[in-house]
CSV table of C-alpha atoms (C1' of nucleotides) and ligand atoms in Angstrom, one decimal:
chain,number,residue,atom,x,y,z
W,1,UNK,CA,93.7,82.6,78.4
W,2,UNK,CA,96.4,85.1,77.3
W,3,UNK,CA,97.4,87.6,79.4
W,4,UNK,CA,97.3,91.1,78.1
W,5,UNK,CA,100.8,92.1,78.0
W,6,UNK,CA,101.1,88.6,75.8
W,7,UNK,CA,98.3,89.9,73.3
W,8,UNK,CA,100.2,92.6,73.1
W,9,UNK,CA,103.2,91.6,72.3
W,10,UNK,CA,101.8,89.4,69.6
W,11,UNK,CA,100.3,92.0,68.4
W,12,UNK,CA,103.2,93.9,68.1
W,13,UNK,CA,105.3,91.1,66.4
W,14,UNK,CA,102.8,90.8,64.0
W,15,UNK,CA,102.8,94.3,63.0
W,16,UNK,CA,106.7,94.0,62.8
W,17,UNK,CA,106.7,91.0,60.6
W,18,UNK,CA,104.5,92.8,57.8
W,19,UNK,CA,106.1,96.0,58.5
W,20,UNK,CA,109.8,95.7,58.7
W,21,UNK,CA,112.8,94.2,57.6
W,22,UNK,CA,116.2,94.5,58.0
W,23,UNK,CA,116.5,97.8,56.5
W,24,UNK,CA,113.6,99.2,57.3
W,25,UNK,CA,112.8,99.3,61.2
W,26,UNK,CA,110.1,100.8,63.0
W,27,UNK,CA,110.2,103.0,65.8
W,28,UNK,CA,107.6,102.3,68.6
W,29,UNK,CA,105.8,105.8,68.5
W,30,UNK,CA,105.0,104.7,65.2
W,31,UNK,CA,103.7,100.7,66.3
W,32,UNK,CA,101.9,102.2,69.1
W,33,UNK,CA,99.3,103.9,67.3
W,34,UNK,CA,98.0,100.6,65.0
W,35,UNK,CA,97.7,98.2,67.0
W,36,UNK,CA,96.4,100.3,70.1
W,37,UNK,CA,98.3,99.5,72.9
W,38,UNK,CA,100.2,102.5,75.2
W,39,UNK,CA,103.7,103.9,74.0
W,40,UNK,CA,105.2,103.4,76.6
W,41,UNK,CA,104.1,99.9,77.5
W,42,UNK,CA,104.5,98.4,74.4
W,43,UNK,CA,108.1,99.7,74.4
W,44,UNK,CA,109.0,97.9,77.5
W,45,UNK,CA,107.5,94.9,75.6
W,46,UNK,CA,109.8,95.1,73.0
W,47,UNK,CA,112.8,95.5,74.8
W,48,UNK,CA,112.0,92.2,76.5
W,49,UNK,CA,111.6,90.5,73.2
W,50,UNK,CA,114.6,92.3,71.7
W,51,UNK,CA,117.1,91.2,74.6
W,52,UNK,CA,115.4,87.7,74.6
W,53,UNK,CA,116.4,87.5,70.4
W,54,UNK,CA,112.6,86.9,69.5
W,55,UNK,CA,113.0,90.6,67.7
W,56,UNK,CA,115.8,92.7,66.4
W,57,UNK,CA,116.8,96.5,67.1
W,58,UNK,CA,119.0,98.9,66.6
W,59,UNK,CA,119.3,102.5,68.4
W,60,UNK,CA,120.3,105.7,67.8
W,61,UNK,CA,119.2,108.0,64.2
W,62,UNK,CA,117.5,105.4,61.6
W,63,UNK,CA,117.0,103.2,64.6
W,64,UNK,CA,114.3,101.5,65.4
W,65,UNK,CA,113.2,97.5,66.0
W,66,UNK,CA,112.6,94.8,63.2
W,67,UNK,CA,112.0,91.5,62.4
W,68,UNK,CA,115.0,89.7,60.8
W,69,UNK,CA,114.4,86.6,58.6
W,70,UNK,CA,115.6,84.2,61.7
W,71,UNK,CA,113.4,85.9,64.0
W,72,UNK,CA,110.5,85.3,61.3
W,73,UNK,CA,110.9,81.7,61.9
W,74,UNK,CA,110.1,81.8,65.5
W,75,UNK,CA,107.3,80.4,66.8
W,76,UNK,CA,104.3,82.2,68.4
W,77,UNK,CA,104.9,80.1,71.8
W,78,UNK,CA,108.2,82.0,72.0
W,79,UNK,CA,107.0,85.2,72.2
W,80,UNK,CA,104.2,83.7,75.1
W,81,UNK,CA,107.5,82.0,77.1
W,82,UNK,CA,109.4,85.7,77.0
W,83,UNK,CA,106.2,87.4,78.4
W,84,UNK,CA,104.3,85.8,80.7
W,85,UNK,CA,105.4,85.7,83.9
W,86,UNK,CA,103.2,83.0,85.5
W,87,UNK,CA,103.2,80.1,83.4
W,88,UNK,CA,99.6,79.2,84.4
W,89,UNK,CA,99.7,78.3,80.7
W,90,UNK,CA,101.5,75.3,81.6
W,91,UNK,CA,100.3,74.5,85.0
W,92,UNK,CA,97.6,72.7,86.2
W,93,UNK,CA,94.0,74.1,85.8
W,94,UNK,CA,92.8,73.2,89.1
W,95,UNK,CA,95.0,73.8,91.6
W,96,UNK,CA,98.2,71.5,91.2
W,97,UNK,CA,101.8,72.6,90.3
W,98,UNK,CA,102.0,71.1,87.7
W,99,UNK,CA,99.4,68.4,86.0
W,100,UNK,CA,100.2,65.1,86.9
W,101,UNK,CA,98.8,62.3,85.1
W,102,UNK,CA,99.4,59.3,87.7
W,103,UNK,CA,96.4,61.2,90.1
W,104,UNK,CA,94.8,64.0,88.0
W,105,UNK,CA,92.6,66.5,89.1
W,106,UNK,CA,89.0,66.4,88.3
W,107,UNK,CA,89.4,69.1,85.4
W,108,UNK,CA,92.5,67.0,83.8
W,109,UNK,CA,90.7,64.9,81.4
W,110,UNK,CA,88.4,67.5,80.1
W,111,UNK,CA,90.5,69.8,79.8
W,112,UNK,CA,94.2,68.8,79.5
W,113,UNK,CA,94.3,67.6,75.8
W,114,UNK,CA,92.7,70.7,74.4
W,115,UNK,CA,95.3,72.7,76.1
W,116,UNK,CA,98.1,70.4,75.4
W,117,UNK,CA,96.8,70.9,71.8
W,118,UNK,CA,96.9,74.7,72.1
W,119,UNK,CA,100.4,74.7,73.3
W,120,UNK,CA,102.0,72.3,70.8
W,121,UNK,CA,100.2,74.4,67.8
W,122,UNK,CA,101.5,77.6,69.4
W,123,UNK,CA,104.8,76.4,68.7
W,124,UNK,CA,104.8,74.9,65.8
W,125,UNK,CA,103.2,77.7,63.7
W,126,UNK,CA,105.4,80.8,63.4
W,127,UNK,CA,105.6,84.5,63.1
W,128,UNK,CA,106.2,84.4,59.3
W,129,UNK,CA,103.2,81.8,58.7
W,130,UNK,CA,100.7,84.0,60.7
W,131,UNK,CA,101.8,87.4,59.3
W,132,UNK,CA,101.5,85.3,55.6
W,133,UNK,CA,97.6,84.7,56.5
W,134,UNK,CA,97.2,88.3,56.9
W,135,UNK,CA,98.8,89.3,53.8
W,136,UNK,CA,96.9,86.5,52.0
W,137,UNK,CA,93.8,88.4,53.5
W,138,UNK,CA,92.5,85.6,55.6
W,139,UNK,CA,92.6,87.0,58.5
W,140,UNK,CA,92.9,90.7,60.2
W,141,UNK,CA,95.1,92.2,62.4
W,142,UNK,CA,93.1,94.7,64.1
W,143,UNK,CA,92.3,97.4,66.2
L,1,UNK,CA,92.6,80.0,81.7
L,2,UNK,CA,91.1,80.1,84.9
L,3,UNK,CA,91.4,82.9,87.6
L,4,UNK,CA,92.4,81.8,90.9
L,5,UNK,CA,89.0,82.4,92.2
L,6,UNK,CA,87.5,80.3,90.3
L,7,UNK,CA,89.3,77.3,90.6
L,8,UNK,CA,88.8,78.2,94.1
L,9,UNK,CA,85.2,78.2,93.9
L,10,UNK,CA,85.2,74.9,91.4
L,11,UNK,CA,87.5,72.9,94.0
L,12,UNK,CA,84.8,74.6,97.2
L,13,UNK,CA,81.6,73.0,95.5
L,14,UNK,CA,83.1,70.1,94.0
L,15,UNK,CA,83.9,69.6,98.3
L,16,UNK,CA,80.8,70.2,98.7
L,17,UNK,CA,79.2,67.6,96.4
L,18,UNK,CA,81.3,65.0,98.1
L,19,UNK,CA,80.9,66.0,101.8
L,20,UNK,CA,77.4,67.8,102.1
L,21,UNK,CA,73.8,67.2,101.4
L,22,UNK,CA,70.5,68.7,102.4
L,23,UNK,CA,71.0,67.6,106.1
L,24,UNK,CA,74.8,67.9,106.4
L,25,UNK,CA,76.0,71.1,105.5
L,26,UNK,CA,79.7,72.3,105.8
L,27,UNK,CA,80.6,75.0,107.5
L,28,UNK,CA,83.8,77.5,106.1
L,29,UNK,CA,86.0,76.4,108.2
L,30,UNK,CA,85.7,73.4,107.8
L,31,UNK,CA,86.2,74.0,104.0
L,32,UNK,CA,89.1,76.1,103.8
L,33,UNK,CA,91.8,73.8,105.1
L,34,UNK,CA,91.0,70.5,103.0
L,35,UNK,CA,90.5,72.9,100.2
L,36,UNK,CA,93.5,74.6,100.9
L,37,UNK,CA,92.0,78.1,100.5
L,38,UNK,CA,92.2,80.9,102.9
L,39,UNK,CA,89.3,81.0,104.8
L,40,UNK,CA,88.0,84.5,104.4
L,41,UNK,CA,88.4,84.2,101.0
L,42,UNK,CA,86.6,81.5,100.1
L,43,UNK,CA,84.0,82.4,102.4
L,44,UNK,CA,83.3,85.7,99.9
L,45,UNK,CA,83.2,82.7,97.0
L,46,UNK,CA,80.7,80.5,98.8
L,47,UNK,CA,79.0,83.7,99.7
L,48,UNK,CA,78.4,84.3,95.6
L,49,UNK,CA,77.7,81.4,94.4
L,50,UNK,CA,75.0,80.8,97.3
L,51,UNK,CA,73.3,84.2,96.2
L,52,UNK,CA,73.2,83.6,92.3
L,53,UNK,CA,72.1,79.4,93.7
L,54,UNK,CA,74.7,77.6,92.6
L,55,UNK,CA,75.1,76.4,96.1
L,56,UNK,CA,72.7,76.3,99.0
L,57,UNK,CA,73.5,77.7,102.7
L,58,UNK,CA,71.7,78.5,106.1
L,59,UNK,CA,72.9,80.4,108.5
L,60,UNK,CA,72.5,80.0,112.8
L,61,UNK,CA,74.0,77.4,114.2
L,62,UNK,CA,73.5,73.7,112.8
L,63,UNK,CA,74.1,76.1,109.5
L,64,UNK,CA,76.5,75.7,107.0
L,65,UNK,CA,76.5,75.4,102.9
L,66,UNK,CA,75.8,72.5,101.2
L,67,UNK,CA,74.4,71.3,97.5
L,68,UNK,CA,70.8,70.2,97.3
L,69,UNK,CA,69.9,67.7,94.6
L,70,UNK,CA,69.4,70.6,92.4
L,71,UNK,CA,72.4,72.4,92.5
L,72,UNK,CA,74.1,69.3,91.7
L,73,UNK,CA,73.0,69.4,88.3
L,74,UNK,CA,74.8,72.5,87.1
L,75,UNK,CA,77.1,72.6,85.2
L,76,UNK,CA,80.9,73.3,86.0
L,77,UNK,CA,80.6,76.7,83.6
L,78,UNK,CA,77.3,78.1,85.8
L,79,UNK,CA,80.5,78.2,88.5
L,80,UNK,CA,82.7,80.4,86.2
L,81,UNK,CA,80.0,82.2,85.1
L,82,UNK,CA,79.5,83.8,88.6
L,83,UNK,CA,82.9,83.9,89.7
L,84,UNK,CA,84.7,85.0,86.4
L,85,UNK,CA,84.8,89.0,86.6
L,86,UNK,CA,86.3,89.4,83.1
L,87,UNK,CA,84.6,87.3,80.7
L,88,UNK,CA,87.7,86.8,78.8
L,89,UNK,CA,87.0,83.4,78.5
L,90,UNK,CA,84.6,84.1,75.8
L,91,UNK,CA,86.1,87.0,74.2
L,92,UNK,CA,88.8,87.4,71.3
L,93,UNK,CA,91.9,86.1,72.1
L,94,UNK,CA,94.0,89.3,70.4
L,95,UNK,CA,92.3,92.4,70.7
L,96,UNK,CA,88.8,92.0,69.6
L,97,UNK,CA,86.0,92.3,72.3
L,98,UNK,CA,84.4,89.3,70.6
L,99,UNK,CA,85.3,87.3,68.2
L,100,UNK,CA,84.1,87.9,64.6
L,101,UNK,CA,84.0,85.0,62.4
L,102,UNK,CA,84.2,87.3,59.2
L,103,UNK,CA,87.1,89.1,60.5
L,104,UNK,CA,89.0,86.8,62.3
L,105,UNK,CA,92.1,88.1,64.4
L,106,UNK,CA,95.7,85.7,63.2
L,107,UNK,CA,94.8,83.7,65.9
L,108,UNK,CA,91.0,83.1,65.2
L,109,UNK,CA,92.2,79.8,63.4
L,110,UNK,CA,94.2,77.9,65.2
L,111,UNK,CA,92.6,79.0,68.8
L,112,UNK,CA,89.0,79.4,68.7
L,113,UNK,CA,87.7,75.5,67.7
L,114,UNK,CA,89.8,74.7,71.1
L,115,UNK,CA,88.5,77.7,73.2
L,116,UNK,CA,85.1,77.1,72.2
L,117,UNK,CA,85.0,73.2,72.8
L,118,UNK,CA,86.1,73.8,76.4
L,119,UNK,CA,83.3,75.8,76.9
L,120,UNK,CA,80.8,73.1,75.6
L,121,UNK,CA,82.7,70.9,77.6
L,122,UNK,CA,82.4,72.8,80.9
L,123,UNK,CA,78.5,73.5,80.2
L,124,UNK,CA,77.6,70.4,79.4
L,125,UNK,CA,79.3,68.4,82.3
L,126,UNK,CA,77.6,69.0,85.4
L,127,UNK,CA,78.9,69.0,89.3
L,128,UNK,CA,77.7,65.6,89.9
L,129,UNK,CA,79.3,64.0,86.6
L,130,UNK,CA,82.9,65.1,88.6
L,131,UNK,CA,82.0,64.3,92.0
L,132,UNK,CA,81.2,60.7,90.9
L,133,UNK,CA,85.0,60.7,88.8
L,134,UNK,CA,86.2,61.8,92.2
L,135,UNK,CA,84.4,59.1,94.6
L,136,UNK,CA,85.2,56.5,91.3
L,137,UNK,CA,88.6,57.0,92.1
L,138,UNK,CA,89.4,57.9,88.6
L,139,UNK,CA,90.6,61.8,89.5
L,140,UNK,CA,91.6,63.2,92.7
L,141,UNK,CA,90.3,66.3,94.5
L,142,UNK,CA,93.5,68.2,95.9
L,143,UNK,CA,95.4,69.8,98.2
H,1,DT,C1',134.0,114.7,67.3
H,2,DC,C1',129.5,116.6,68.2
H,3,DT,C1',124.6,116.5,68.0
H,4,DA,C1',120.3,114.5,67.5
H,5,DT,C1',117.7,110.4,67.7
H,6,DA,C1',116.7,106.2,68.8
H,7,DA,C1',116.4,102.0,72.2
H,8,DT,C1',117.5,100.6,77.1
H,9,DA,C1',117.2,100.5,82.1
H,10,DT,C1',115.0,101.6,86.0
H,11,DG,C1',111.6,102.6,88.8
H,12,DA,C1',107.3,105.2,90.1
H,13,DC,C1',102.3,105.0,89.9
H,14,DA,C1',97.5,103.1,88.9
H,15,DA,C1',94.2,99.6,88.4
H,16,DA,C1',92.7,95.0,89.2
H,17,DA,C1',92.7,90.7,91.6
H,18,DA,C1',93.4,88.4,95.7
H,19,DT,C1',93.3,88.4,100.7
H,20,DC,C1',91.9,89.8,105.2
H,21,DA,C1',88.8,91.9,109.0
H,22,DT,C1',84.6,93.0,111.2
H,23,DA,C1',80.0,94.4,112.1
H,24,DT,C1',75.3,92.7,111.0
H,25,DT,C1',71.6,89.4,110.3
H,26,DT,C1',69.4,84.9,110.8
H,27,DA,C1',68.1,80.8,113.0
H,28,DA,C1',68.6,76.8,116.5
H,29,DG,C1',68.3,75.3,121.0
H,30,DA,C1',68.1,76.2,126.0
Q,1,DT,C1',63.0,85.0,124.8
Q,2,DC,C1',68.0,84.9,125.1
Q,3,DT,C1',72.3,83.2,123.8
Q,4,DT,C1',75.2,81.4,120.6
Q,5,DA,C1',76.6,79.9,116.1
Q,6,DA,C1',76.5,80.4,111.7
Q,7,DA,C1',76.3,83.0,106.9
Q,8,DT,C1',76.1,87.8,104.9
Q,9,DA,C1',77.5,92.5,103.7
Q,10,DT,C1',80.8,95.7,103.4
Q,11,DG,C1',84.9,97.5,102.9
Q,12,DA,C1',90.1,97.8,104.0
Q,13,DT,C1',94.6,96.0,102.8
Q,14,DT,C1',98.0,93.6,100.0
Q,15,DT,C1',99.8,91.7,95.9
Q,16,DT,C1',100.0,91.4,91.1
Q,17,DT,C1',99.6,93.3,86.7
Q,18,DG,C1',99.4,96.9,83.7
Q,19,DT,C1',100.8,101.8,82.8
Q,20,DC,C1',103.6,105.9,82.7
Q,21,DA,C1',108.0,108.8,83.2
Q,22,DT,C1',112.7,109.7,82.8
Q,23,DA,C1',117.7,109.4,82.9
Q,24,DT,C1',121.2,106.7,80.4
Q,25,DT,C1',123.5,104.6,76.4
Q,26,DA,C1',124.4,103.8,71.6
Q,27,DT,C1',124.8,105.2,66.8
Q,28,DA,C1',124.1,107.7,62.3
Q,29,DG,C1',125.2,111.6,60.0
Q,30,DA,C1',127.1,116.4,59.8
K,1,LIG,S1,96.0,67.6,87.0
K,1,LIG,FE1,94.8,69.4,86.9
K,1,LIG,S2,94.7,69.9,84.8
K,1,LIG,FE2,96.1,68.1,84.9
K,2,LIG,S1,88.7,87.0,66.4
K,2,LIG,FE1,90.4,86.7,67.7
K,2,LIG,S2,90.0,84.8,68.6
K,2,LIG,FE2,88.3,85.1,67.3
DNA sequence: TCTATAATATGACAAAAATCATATTTAAGA
DNA sequence: TCTTAAATATGATTTTTGTCATATTATAGA
């Protein structure tokens, strides 16, 4: 579904959106320890989503990354688009390129509108609106 | 959402239900081509799926796999279910190893109706209910 | 301006998934 | 019964993905 490095990375953001702002930033030894994911991987994670603008940082003393209010409005697909590296999340589920509606394969109509669902809901809820649902308590960002 | 292999193994069997039966079996290499799938590979799928009967094979000459009435009437998921390594399909799509409905992950919500009407989906249709699509003319079976 | 502290860039290494190779077993037909 | 043709079993190799290590660069604060 997701790879792992994109779970991550969610994860991550997550933890940044209801744990920083602009003057409070986070460093990654202290991100990697909640929400379980290697130092040193999740920091090469982060530096992807910082150069791509889906996060903020800032180095040296008091440095550290952060989520600033434009980043907030993001969406989730975003943060999928910057990490992924196949984009099997766009491609046929069979064997095609790419999904083609004119001669579809035999999966298509079973499963094409759910995942055309997933995709467009991906992007149109963002960071700030799932990091609200976990303040409001409704859901849990684990472990 | 699917791992190469077993859109491999979906695209060998659904072949299978259009070009074999009880007294015309198919051998690999005659497979892998149309299929476009390297031979040895999908030989190591067929091989699988023949020993947890999904599919049906003989060996010696005049061998060859093939789908008996029965195996027909699987469903598309009994496929994954052997070929999937990770079942990732069914597990939390954050962190969690499963997904608890009291202690949803942020993406519980918006992700899990979707993942888990796929899976209905794929159990409930069977490899005959595509086949037919296919010979309909109403989907395509690829290269 | 110097030092310490943070991210950044780069690449090495490990684990998992995909691919390839081959010796063994089974069965049909001569 | 022998030969040949097929799947089967097993494991080696390659590629991709995930993980780790480290030298470099930028910046806050003394
Ligand atoms: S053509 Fe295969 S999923 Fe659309
Ligand atoms: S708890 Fe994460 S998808 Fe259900």
């Amino acid at each position: 579904m997701l790879s792992k490095s994109s779970k991550y990375a969610i994860k991550a953001v997550l933890f940044l959106a209801l744990n920083s702002n602009d003057n409070e930033k986070v460093m990654v030894k202290d991100i990697s320890g909640p929400i379980n994911v290697p130092q040193a991987y999740i920091a090469k994670l982060l530096q992807e989503l910082s150069r791509k603008n889906i996060i903020s940082s800032s180095r040296g003393p008091k440095g550290g990354f952060y989520l600033s209010e434009d980043n907030r409005k993001q969406s989730i697909m975003s943060i999928v688009d910057v990490i992924e590296v196949e984009k099997n999340f766009n491609s046929c589920m069979l064997s095609l390129k790419e999904c083609d509606e004119n001669k579809p394969c035999p999966l298509h109509k079973i499963l094409y509108p759910f995942k055309s669902s997933i995709i467009k809901n991906l992007r149109s809820i963002s960071i700030k609106d799932l990091a609200l649902e976990v303040e409001l308590g409704n859901t849990f960002l684990p472990l």
